[in-house]
PDB file of C-alpha atoms in Angstrom:
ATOM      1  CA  UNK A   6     175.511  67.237 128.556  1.00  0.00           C
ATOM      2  CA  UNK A   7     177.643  66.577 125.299  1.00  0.00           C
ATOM      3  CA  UNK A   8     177.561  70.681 125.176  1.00  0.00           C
ATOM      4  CA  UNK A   9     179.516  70.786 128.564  1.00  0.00           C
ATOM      5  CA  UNK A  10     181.781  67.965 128.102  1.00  0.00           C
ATOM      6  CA  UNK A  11     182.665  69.543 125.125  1.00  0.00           C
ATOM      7  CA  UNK A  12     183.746  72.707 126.659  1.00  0.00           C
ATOM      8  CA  UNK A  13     185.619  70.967 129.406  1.00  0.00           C
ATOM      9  CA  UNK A  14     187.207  68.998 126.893  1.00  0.00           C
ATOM     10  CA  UNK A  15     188.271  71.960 124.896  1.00  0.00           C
ATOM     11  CA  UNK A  16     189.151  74.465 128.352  1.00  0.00           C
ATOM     12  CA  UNK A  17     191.710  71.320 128.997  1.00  0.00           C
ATOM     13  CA  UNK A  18     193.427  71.296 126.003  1.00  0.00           C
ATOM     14  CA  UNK A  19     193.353  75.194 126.095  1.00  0.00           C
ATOM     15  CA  UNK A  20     195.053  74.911 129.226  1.00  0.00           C
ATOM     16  CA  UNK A  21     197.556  72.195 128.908  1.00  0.00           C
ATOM     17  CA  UNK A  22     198.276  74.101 125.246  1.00  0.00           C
ATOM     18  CA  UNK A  23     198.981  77.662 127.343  1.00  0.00           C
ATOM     19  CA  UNK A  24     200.896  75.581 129.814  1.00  0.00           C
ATOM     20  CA  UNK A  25     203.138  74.260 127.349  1.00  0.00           C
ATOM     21  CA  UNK A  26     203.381  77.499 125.495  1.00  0.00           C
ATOM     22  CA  UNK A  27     204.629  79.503 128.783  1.00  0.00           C
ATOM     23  CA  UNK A  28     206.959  76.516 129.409  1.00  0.00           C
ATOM     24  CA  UNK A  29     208.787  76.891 125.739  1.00  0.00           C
ATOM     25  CA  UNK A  30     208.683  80.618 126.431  1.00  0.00           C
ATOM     26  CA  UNK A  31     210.860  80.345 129.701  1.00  0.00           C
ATOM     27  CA  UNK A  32     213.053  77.716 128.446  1.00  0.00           C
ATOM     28  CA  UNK A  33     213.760  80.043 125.470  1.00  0.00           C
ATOM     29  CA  UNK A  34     213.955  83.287 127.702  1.00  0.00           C
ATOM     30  CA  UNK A  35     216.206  81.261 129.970  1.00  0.00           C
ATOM     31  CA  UNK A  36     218.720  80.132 126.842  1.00  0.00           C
ATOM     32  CA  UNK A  37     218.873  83.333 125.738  1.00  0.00           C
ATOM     33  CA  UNK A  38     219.988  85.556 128.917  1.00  0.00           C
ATOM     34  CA  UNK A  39     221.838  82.040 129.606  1.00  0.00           C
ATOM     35  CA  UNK A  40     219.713  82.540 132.794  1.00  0.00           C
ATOM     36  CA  UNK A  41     223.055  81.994 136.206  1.00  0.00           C
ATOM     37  CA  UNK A  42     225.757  82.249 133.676  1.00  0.00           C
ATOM     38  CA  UNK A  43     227.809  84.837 134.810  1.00  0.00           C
ATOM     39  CA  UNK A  44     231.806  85.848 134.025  1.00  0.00           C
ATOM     40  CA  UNK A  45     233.890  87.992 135.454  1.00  0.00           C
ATOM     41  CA  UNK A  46     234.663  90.638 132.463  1.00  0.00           C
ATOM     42  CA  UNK A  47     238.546  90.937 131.342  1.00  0.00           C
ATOM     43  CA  UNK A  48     240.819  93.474 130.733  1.00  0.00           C
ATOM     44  CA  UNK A  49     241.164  94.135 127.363  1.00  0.00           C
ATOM     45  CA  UNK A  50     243.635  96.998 126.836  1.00  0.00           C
ATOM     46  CA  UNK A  51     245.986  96.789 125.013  1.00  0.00           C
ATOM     47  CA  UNK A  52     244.517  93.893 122.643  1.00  0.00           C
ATOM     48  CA  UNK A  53     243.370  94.274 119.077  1.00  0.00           C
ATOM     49  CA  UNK A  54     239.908  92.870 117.663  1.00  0.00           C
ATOM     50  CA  UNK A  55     241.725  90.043 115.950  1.00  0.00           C
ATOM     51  CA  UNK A  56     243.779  89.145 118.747  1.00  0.00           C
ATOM     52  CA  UNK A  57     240.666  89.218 121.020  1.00  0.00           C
ATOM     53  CA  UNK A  58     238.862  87.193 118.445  1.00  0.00           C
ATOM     54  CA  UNK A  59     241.523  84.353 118.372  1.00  0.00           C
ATOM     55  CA  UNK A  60     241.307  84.272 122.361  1.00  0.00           C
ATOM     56  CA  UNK A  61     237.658  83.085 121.260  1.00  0.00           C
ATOM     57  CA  UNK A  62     236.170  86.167 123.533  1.00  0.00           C
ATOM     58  CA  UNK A  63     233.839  87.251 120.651  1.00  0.00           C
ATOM     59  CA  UNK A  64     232.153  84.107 121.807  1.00  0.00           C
ATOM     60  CA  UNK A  65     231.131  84.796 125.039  1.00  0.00           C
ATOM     61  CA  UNK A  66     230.760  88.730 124.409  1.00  0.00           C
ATOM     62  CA  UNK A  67     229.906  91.498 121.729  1.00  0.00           C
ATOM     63  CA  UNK A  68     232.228  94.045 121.096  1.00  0.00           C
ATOM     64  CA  UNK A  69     231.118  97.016 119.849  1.00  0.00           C
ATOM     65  CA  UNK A  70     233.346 100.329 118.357  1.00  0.00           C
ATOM     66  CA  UNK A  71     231.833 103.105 120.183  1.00  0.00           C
ATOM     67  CA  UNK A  72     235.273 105.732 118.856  1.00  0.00           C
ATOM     68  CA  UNK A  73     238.700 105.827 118.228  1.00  0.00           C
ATOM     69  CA  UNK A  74     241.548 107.853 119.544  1.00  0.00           C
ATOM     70  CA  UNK A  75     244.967 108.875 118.344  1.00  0.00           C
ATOM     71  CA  UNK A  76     247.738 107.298 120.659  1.00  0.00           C
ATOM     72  CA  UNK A  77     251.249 107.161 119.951  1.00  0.00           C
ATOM     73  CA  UNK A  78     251.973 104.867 123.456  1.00  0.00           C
ATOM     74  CA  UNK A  79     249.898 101.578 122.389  1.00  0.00           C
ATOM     75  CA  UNK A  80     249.623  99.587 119.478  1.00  0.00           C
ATOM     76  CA  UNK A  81     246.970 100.810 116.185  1.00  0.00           C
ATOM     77  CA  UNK A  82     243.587  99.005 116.446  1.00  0.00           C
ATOM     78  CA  UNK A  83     244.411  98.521 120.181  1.00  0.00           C
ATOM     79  CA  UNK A  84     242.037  98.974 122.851  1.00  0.00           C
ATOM     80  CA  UNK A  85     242.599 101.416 125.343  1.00  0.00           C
ATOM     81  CA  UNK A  86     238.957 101.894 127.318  1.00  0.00           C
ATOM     82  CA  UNK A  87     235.982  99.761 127.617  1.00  0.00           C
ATOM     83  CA  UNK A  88     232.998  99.391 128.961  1.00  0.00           C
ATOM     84  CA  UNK A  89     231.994  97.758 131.428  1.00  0.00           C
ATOM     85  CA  UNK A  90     235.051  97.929 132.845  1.00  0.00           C
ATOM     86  CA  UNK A  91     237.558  94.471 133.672  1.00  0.00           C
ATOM     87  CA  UNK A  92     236.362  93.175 136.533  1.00  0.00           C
ATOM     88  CA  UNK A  93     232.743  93.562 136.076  1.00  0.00           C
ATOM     89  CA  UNK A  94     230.577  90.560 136.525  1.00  0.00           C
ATOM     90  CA  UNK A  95     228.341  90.325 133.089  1.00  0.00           C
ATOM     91  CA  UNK A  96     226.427  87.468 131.329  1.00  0.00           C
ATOM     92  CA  UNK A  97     227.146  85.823 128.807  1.00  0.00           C
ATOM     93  CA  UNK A  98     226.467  87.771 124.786  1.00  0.00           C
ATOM     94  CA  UNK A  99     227.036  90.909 126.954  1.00  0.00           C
ATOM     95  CA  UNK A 100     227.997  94.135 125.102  1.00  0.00           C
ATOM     96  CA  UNK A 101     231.009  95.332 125.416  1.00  0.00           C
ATOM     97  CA  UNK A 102     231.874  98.757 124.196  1.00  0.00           C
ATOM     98  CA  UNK A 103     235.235  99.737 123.063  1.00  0.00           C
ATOM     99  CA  UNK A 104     237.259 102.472 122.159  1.00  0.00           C
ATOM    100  CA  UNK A 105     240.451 102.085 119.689  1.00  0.00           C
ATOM    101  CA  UNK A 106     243.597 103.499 119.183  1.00  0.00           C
ATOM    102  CA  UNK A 107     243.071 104.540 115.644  1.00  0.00           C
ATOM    103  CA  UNK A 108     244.947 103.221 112.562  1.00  0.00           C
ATOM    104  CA  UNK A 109     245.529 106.279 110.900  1.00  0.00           C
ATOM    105  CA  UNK A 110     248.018 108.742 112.639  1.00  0.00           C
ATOM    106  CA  UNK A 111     247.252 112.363 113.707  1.00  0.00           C
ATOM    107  CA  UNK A 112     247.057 115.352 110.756  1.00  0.00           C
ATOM    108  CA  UNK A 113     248.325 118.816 112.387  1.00  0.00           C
ATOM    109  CA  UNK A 114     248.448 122.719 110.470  1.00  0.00           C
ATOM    110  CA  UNK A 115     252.319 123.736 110.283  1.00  0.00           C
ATOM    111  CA  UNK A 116     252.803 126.934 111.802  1.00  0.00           C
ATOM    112  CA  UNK A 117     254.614 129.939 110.714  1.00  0.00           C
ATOM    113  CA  UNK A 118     258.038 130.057 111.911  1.00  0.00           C
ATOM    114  CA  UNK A 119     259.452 132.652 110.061  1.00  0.00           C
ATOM    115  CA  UNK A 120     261.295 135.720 111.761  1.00  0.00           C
ATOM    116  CA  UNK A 121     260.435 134.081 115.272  1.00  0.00           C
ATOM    117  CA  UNK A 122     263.455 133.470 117.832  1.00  0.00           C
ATOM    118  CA  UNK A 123     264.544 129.736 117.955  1.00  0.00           C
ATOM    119  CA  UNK A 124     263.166 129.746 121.451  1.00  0.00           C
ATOM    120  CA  UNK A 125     259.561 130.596 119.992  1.00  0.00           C
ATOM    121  CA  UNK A 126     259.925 128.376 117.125  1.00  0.00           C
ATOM    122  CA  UNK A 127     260.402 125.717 118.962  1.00  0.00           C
ATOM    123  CA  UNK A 128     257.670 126.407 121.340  1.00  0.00           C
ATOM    124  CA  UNK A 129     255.739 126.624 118.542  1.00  0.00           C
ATOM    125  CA  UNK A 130     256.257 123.113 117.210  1.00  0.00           C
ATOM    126  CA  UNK A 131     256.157 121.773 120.559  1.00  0.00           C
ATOM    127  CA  UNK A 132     252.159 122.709 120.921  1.00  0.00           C
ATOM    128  CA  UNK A 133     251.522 121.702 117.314  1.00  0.00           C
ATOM    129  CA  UNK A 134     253.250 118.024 118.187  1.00  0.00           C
ATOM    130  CA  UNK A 135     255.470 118.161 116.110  1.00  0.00           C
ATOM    131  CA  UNK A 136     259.818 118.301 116.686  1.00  0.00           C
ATOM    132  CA  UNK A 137     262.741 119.610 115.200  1.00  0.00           C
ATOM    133  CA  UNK A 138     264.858 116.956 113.530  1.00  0.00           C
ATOM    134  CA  UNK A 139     267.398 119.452 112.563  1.00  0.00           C
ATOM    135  CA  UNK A 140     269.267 123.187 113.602  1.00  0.00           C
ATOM    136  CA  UNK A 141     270.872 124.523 110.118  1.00  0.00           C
ATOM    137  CA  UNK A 142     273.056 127.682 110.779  1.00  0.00           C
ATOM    138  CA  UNK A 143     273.923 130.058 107.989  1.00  0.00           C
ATOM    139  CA  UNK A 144     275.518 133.318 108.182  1.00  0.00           C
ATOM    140  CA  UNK A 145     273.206 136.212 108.675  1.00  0.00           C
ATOM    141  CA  UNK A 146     273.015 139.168 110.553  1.00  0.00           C
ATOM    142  CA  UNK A 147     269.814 138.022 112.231  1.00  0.00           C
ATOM    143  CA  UNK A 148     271.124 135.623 115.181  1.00  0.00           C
ATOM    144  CA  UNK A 149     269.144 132.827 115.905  1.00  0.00           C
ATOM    145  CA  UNK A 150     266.032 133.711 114.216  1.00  0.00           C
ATOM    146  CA  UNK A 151     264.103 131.235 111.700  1.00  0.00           C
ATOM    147  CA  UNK A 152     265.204 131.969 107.902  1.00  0.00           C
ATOM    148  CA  UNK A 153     263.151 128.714 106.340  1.00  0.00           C
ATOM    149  CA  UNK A 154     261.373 125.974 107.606  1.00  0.00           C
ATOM    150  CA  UNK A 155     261.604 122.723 105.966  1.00  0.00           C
ATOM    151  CA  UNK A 156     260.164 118.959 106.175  1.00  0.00           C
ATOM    152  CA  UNK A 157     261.853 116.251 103.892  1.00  0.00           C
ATOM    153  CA  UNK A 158     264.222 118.360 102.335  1.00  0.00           C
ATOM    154  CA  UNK A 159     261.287 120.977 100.874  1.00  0.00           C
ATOM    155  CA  UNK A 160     260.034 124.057 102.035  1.00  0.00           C
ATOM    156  CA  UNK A 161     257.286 123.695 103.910  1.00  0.00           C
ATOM    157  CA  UNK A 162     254.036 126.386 104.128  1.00  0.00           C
ATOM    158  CA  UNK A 163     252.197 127.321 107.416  1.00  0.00           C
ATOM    159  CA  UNK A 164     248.873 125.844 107.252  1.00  0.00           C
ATOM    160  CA  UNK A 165     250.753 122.283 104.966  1.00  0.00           C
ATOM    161  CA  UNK A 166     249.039 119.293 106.977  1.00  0.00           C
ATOM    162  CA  UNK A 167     251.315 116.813 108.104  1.00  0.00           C
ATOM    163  CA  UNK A 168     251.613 114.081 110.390  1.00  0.00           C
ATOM    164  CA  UNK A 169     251.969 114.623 114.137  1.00  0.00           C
ATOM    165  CA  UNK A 170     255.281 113.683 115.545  1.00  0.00           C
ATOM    166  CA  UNK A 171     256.810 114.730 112.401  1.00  0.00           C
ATOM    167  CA  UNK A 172     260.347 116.435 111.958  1.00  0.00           C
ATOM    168  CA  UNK A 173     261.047 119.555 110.943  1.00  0.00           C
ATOM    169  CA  UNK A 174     264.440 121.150 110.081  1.00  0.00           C
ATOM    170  CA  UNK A 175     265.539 124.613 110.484  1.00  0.00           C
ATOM    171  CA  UNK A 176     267.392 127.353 109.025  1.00  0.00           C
ATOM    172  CA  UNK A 177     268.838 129.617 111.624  1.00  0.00           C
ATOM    173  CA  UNK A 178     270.869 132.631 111.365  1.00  0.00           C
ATOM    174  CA  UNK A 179     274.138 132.884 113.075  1.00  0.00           C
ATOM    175  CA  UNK A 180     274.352 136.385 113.946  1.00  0.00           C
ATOM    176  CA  UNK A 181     277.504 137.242 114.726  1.00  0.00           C
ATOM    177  CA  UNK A 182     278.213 134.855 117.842  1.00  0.00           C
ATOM    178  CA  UNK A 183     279.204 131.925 116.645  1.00  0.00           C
ATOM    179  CA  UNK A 184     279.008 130.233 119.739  1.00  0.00           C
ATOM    180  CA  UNK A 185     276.601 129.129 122.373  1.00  0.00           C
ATOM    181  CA  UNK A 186     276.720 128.525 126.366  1.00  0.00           C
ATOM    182  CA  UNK A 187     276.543 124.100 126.593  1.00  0.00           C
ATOM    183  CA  UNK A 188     273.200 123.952 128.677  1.00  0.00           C
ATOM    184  CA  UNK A 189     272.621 122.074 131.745  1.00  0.00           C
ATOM    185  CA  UNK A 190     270.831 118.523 131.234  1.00  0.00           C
ATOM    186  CA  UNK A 191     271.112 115.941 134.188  1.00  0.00           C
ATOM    187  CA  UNK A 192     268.277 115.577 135.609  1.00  0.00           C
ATOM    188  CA  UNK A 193     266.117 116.213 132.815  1.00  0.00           C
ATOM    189  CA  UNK A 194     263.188 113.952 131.096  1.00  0.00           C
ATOM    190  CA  UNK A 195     263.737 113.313 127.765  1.00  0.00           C
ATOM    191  CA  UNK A 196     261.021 115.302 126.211  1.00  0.00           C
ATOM    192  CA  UNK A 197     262.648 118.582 128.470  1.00  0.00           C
ATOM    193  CA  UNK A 198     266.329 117.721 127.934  1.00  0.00           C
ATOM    194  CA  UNK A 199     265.955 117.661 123.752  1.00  0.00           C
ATOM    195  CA  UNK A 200     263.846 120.948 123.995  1.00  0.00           C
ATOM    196  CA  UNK A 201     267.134 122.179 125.906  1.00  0.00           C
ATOM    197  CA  UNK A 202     269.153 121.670 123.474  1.00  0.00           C
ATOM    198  CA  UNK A 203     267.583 123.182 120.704  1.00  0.00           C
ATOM    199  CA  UNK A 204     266.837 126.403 122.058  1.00  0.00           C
ATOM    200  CA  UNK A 205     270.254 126.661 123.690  1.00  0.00           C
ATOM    201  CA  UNK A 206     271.130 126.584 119.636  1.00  0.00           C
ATOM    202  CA  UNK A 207     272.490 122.787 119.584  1.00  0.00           C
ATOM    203  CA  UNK A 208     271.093 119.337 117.826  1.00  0.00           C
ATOM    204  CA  UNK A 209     270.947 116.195 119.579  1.00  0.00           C
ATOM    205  CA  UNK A 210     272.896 113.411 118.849  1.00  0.00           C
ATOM    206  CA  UNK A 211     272.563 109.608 119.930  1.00  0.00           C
ATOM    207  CA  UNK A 212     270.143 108.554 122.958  1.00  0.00           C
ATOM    208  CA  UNK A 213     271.162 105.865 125.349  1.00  0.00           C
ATOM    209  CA  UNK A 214     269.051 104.300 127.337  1.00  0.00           C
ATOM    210  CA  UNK A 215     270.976 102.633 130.225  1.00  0.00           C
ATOM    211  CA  UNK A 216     268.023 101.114 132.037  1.00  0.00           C
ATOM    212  CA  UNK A 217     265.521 100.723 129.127  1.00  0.00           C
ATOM    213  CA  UNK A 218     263.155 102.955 127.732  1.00  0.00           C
ATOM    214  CA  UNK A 219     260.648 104.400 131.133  1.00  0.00           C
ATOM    215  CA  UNK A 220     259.456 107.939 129.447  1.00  0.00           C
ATOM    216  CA  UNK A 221     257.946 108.136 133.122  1.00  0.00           C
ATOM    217  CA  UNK A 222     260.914 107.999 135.445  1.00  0.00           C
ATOM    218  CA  UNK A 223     263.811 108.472 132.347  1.00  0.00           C
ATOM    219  CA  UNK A 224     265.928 111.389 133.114  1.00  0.00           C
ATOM    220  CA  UNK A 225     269.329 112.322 131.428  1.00  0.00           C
ATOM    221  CA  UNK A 226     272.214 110.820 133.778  1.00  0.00           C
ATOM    222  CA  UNK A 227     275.587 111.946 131.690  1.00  0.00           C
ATOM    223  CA  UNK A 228     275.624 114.733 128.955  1.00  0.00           C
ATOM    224  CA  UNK A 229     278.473 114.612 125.684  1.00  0.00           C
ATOM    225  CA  UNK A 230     279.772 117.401 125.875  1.00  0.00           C
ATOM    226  CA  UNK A 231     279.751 117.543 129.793  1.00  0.00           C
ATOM    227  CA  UNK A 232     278.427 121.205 131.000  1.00  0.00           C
ATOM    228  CA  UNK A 233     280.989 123.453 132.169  1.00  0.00           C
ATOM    229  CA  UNK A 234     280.003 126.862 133.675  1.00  0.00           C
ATOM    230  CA  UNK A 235     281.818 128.495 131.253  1.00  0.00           C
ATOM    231  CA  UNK A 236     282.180 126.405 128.490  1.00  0.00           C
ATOM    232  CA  UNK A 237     280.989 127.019 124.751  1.00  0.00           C
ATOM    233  CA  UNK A 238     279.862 125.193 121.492  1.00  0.00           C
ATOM    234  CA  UNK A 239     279.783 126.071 118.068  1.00  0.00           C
ATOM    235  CA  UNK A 240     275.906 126.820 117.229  1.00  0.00           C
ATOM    236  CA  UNK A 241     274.360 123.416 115.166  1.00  0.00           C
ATOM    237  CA  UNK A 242     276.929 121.051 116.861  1.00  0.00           C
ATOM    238  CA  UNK A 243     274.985 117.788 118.376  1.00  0.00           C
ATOM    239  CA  UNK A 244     274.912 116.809 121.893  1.00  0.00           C
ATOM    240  CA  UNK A 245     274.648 113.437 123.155  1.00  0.00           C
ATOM    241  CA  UNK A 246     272.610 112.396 126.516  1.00  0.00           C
ATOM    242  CA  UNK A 247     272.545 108.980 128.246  1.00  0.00           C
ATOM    243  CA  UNK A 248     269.338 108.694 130.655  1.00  0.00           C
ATOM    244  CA  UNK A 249     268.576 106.049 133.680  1.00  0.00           C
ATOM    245  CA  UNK A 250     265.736 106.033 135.635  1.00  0.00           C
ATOM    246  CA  UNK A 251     264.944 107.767 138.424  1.00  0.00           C
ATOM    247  CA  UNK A 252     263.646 105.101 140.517  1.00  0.00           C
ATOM    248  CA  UNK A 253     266.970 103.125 140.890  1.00  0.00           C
ATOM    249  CA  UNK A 254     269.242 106.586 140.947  1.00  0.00           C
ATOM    250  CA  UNK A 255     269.826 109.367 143.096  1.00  0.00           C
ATOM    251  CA  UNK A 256     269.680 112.246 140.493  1.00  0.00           C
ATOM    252  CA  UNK A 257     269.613 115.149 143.394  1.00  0.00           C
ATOM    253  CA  UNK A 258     273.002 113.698 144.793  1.00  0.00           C
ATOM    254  CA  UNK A 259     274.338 113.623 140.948  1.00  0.00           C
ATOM    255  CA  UNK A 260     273.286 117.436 140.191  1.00  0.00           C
ATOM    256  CA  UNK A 261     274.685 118.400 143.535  1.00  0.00           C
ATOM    257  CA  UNK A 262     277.956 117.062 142.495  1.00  0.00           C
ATOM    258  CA  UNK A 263     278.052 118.230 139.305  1.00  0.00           C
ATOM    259  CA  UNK A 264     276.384 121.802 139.335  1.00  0.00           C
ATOM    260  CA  UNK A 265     278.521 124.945 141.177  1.00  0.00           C
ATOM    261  CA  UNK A 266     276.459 126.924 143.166  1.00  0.00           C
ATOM    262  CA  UNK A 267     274.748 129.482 140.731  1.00  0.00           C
ATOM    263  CA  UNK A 268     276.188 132.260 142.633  1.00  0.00           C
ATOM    264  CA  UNK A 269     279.781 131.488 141.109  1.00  0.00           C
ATOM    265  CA  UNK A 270     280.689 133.313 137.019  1.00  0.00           C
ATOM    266  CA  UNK A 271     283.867 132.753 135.429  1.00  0.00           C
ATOM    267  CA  UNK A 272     285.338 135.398 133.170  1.00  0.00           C
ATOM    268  CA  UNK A 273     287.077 132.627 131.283  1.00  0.00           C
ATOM    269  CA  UNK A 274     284.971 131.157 128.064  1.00  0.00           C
ATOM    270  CA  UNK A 275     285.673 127.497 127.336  1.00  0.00           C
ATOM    271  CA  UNK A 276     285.499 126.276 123.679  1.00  0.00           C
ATOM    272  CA  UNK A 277     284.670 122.719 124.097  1.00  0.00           C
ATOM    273  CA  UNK A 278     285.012 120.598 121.116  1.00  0.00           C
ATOM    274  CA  UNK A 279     282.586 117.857 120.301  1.00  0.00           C
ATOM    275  CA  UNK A 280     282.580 114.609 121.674  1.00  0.00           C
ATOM    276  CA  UNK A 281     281.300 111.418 119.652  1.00  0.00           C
TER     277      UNK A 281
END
């Protein structure tokens, strides 16, 4: 008898003990999953670490650095995709991964300009990212073709890393016309209208932006010096553009007014001075 009323005594406790244990188990299951807490996940582009940090966010999520981009349109350290996505309904301690713009900027090979027509040159520094900052026109009997190719002043090698977006100035033989048809711009983005005037053998000059900066719907709305069907410019002279956007301006109406039909020449040249 004392046998069995010792088991039942100890099958009890066994019990109420595995009860107990299950219950702490759940309650500690349940804390951590915060078991019906849900948010509604949200958008983080465009926000840094820190700044997401002092928006207390790193509270109710963890962010994790999955890669890093180069971006020259949002802030460094910036993120610019996650996952899941805004809008997503998450618990609480969820992971979030991120991508970044990175910190450092872009390294790109400098090409080999040398002996290659203006026009090529500057298709060539166009697909490398990088721009010209200057046209410098010497004489020479080979017209418009690249004599040196420097950055800051120095020659520069092809195959020298540098950093994308970077400036590079040109030496460029005049040839033995000194002078170069004014090219055509209204209308034109910004990116379109500056590679426009460098290959038509011209630098650019001052950028206004009448409606704020839009590199989406910007396009150049008055040209210094105006085009003229047969007017002229010395080669390495600047042009100035002033863009609006497109969304608030009729540019076809503007071009129709201002271009000639294409079918009409002049036998007249035009030497059109400068204007600043």
């Amino acid at each position: 008898f004392l046998i069995k009323k010792r088991f039942y005594i100890h099958l009890g406790l066994s019990i109420i003990l595995t009860v107990i244990l299950f219950f702490i188990v759940l309650q500690f299951i349940k804390i951590y999953s915060n078991h019906g807490d849900t948010y509604v996940l949200p958008d983080f582009s465009g926000k840094t670490l820190a700044e997401i940090e002092d928006d207390r966010y790193d509270q109710l999520y963890e962010f994790i650095v999955i890669d890093s981009i180069f971006d020259t349109h949002n802030p460094k350290g910036s993120v610019v995709i996650q996952n899941p996505p805004a809008g997503s309904v998450v618990k609480q301690y969820r992971k979030v991964y991120v991508t970044l713009v990175a910190y450092s900027t872009e390294k790109v090979e400098m090409p080999d300009l040398i002996d290659l027509s203006l026009r090529q040159a500057v298709n060539s520094l166009r697909s490398k990212g990088l721009v010209v900052n200057q046209l410098q026109y010497v004489e020479d009997f080979a017209g418009n073709a690249i004599l040196e190719q420097l950055y800051d002043g120095e020659v520069i090698e092809e195959g020298s890393i540098i950093e994308k977006g970077s400036g590079i100035d040109l030496v460029v033989g005049l040839g033995q016309g000194h002078y170069a048809p004014i090219p055509f711009l209204v209308g034109l983005k910004l990116t379109d209208a500056i590679d426009a005037i460098n290959k038509a053998s011209f630098n650019v000059g001052n950028v206004y932006f009448l409606d704020g900066e839009d590199p989406e719907h910007d396009r150049v709305y008055r040209q210094r010096p105006a085009w003229d069907v047969s007017g002229q410019l010395f080669k390495g002279n600047t042009m100035n553009i002033s863009l609006r956007s497109d969304l608030d301006f009729d540019f076809d109406a503007l071009i129709q007014e201002l271009k000639p039909d294409t079918m009409y020449f002049s036998d007249t040249t035009k030497i059109i001075k400068p204007e600043f």
